[in-house]
JSON list of C-alpha atoms in Angstrom, two decimals:
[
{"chain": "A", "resi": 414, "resn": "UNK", "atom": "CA", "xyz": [10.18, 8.19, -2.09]},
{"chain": "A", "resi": 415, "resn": "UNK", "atom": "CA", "xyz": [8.14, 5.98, -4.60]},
{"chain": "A", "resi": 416, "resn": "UNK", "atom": "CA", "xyz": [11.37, 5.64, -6.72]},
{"chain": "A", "resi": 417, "resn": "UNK", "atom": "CA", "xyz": [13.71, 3.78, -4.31]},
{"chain": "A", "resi": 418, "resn": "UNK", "atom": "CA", "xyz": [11.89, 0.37, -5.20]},
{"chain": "A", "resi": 419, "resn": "UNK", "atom": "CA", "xyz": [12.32, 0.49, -8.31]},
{"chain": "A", "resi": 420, "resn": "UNK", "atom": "CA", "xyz": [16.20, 1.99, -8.44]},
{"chain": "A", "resi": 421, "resn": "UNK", "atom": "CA", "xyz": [17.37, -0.39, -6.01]},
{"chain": "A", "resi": 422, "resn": "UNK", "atom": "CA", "xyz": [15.86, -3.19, -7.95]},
{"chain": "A", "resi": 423, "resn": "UNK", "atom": "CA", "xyz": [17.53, -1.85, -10.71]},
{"chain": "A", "resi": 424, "resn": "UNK", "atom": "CA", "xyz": [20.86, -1.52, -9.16]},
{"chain": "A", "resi": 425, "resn": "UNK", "atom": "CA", "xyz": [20.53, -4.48, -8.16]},
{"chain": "A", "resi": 426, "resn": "UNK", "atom": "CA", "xyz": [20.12, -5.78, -11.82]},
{"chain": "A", "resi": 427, "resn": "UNK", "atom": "CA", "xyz": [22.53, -3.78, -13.47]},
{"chain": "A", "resi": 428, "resn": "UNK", "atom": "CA", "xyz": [25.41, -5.36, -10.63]},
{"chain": "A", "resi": 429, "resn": "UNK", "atom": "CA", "xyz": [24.10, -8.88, -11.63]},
{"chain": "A", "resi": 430, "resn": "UNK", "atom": "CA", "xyz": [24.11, -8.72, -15.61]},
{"chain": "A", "resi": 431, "resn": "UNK", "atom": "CA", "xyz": [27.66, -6.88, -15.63]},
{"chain": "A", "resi": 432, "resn": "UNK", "atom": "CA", "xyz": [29.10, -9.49, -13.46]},
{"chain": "A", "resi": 433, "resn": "UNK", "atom": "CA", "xyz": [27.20, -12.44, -15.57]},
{"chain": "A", "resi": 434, "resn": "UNK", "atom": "CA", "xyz": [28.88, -10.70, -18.67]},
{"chain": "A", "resi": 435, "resn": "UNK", "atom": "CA", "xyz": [32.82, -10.13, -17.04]},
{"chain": "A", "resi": 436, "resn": "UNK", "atom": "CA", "xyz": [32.47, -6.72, -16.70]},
{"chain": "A", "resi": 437, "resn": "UNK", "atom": "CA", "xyz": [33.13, -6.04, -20.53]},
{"chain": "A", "resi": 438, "resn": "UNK", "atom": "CA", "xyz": [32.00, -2.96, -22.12]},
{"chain": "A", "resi": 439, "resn": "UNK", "atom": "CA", "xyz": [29.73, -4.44, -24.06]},
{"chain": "A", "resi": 440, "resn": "UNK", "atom": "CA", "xyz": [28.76, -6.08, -21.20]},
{"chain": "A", "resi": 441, "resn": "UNK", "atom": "CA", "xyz": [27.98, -2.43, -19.26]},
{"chain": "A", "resi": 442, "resn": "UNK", "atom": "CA", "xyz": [25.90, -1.97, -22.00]},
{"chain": "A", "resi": 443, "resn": "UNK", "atom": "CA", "xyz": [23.77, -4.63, -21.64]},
{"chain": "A", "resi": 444, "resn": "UNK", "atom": "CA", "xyz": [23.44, -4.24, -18.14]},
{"chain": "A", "resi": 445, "resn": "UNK", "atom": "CA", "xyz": [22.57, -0.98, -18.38]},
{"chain": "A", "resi": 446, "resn": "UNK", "atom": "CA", "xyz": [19.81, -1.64, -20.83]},
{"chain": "A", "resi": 447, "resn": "UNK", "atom": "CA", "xyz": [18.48, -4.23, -18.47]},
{"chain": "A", "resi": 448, "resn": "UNK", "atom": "CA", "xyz": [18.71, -2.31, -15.12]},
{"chain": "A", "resi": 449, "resn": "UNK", "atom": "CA", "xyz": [17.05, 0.32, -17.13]},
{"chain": "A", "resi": 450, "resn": "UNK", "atom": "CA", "xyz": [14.02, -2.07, -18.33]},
{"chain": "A", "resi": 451, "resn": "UNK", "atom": "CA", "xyz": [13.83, -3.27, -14.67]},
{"chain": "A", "resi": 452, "resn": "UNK", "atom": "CA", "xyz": [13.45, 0.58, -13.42]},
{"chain": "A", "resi": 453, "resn": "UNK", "atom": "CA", "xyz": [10.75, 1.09, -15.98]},
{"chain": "A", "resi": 454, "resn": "UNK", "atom": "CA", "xyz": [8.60, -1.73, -15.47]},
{"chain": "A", "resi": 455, "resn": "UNK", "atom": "CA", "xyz": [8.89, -1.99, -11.79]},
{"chain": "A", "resi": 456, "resn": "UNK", "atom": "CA", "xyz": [7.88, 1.71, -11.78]},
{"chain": "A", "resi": 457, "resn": "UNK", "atom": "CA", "xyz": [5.12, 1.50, -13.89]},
{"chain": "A", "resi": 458, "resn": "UNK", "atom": "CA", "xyz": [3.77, -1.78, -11.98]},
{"chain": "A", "resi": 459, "resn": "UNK", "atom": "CA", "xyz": [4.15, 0.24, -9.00]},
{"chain": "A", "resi": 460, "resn": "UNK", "atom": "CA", "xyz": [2.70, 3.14, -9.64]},
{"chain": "A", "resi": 461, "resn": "UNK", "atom": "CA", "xyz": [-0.64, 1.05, -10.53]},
{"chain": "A", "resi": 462, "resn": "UNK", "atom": "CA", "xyz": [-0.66, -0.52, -7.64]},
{"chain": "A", "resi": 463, "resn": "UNK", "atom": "CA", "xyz": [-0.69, 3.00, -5.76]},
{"chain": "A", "resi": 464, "resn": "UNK", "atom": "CA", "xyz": [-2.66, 4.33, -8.07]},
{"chain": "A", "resi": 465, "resn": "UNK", "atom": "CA", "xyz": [-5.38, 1.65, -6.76]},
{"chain": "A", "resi": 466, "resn": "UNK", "atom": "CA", "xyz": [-5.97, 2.57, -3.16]},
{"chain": "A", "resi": 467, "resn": "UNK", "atom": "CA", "xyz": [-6.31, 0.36, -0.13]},
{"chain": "A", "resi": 468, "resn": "UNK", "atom": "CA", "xyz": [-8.56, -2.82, -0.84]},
{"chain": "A", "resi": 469, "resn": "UNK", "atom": "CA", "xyz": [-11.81, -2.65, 1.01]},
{"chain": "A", "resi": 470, "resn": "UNK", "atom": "CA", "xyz": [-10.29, -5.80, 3.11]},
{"chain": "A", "resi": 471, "resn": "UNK", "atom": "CA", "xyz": [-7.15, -3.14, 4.00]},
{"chain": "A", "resi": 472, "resn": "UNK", "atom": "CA", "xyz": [-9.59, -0.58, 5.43]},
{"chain": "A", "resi": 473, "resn": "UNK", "atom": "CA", "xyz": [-11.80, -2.64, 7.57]},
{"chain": "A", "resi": 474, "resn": "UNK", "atom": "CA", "xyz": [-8.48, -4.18, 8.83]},
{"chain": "A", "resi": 475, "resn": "UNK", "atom": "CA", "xyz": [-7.38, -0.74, 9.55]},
{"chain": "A", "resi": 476, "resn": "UNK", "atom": "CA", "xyz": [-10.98, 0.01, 11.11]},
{"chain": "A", "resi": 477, "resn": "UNK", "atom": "CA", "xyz": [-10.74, -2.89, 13.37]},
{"chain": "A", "resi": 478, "resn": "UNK", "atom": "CA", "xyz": [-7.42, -1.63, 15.20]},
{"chain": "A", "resi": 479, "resn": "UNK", "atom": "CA", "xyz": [-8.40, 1.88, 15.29]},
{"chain": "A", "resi": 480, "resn": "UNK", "atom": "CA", "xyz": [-11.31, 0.70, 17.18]},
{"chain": "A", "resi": 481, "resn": "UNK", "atom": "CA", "xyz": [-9.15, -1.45, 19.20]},
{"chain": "A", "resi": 482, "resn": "UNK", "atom": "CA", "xyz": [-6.26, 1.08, 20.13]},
{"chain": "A", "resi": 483, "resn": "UNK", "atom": "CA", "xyz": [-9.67, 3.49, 21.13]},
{"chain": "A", "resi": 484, "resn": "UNK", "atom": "CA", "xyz": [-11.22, 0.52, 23.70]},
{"chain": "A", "resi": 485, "resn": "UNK", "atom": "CA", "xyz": [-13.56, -1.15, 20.82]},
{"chain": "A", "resi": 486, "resn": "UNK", "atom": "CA", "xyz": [-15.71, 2.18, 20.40]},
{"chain": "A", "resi": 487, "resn": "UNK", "atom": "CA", "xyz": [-14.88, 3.98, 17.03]},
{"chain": "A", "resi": 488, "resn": "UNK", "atom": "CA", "xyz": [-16.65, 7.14, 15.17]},
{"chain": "A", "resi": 489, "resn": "UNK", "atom": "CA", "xyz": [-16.53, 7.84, 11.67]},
{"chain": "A", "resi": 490, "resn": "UNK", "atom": "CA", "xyz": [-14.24, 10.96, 13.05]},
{"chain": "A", "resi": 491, "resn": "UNK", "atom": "CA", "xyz": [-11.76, 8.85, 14.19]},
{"chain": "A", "resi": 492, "resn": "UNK", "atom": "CA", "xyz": [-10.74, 7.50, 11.04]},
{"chain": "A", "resi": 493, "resn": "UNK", "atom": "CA", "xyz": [-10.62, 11.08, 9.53]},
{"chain": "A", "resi": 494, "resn": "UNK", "atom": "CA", "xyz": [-6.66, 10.64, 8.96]},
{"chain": "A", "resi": 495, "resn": "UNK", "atom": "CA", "xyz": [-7.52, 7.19, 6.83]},
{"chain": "A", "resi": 496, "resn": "UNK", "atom": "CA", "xyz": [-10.79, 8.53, 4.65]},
{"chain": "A", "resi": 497, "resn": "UNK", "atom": "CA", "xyz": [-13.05, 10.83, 4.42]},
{"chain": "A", "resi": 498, "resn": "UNK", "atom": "CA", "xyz": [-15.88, 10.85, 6.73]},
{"chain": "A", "resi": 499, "resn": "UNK", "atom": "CA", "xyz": [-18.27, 9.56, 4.53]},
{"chain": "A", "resi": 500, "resn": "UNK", "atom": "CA", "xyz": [-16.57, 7.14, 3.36]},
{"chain": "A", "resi": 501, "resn": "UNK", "atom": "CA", "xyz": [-15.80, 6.05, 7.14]},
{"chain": "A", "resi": 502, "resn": "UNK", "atom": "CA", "xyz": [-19.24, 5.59, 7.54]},
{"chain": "A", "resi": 503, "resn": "UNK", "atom": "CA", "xyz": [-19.85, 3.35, 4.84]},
{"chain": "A", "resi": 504, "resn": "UNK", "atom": "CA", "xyz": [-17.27, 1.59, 5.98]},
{"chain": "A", "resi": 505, "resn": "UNK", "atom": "CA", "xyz": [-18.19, 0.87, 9.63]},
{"chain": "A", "resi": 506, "resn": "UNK", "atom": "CA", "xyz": [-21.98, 0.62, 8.40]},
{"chain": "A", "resi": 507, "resn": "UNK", "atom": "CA", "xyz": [-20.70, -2.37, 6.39]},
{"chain": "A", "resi": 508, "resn": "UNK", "atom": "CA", "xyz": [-19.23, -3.71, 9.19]},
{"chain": "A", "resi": 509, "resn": "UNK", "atom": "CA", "xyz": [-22.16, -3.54, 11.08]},
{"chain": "A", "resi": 510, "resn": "UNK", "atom": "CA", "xyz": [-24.34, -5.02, 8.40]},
{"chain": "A", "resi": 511, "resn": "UNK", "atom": "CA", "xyz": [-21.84, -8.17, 8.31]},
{"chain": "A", "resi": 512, "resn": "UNK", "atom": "CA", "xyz": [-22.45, -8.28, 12.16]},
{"chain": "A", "resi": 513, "resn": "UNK", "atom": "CA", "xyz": [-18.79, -7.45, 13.09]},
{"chain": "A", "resi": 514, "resn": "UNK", "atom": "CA", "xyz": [-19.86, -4.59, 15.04]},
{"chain": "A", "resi": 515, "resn": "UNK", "atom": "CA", "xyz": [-22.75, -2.42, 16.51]},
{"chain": "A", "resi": 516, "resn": "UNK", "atom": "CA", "xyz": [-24.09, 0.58, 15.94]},
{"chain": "A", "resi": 517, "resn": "UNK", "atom": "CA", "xyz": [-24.52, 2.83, 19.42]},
{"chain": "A", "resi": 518, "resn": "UNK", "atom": "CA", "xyz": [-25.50, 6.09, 19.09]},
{"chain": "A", "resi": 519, "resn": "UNK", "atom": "CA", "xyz": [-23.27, 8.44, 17.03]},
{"chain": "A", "resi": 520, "resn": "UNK", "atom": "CA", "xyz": [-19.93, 5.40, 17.05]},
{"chain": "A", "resi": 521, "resn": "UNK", "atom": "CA", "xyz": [-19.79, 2.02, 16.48]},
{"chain": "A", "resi": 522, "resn": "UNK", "atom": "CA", "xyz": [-19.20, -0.47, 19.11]},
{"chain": "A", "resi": 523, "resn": "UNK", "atom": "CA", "xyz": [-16.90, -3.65, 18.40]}
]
């Protein structure tokens, strides 16, 4: 699944250069040397970015309407298909220390 990007971008690029060149053999050539740079590079800038994670910003985004969709009350259990619990309640605690939502007994209110 992580390879589609990058193929269709360089389909995409391969279909441009070999028109731009008249569809000449040397011409397939180049294109294919070029789609081929474009599959590379878009692959290896995308696998960095997914090597990266969510941002912090992403997860208390993803907090926020998890608490929402549950009526503004949210556990650290509840996010246990996101992060690991610990990590959960970092997160929320965070939240709560940048007043964006409440601690009440064992959830958080928002």
């Amino acid at each position: 699944m992580r390879s589609i990007l990058p193929l269709g971008v360089a389909l995409a690029l391969f279909l441009l250069l070999f028109a731009t060149f008249r569809f000449t053999g040397l011409g397939f050539f180049l294109a294919l040397g070029g789609g081929a740079l474009g599959y590379l590079g878009l692959a290896r800038w995308q696998e960095g970015l997914l090597s990266r994670g969510p941002s912090l910003a992403a997860l208390e985004r993803l907090a926020m309407r998890e608490a929402w969709r549950r009526g503004g009350v949210l556990r650290p259990g509840d996010l246990s298909a996101f992060l690991p619990e610990e990590e959960a309640e970092r997160l929320l605690e965070g939240l709560a220390a940048r007043g964006l939502c409440r601690k009440e007994g064992e959830g958080y209110r928002f």
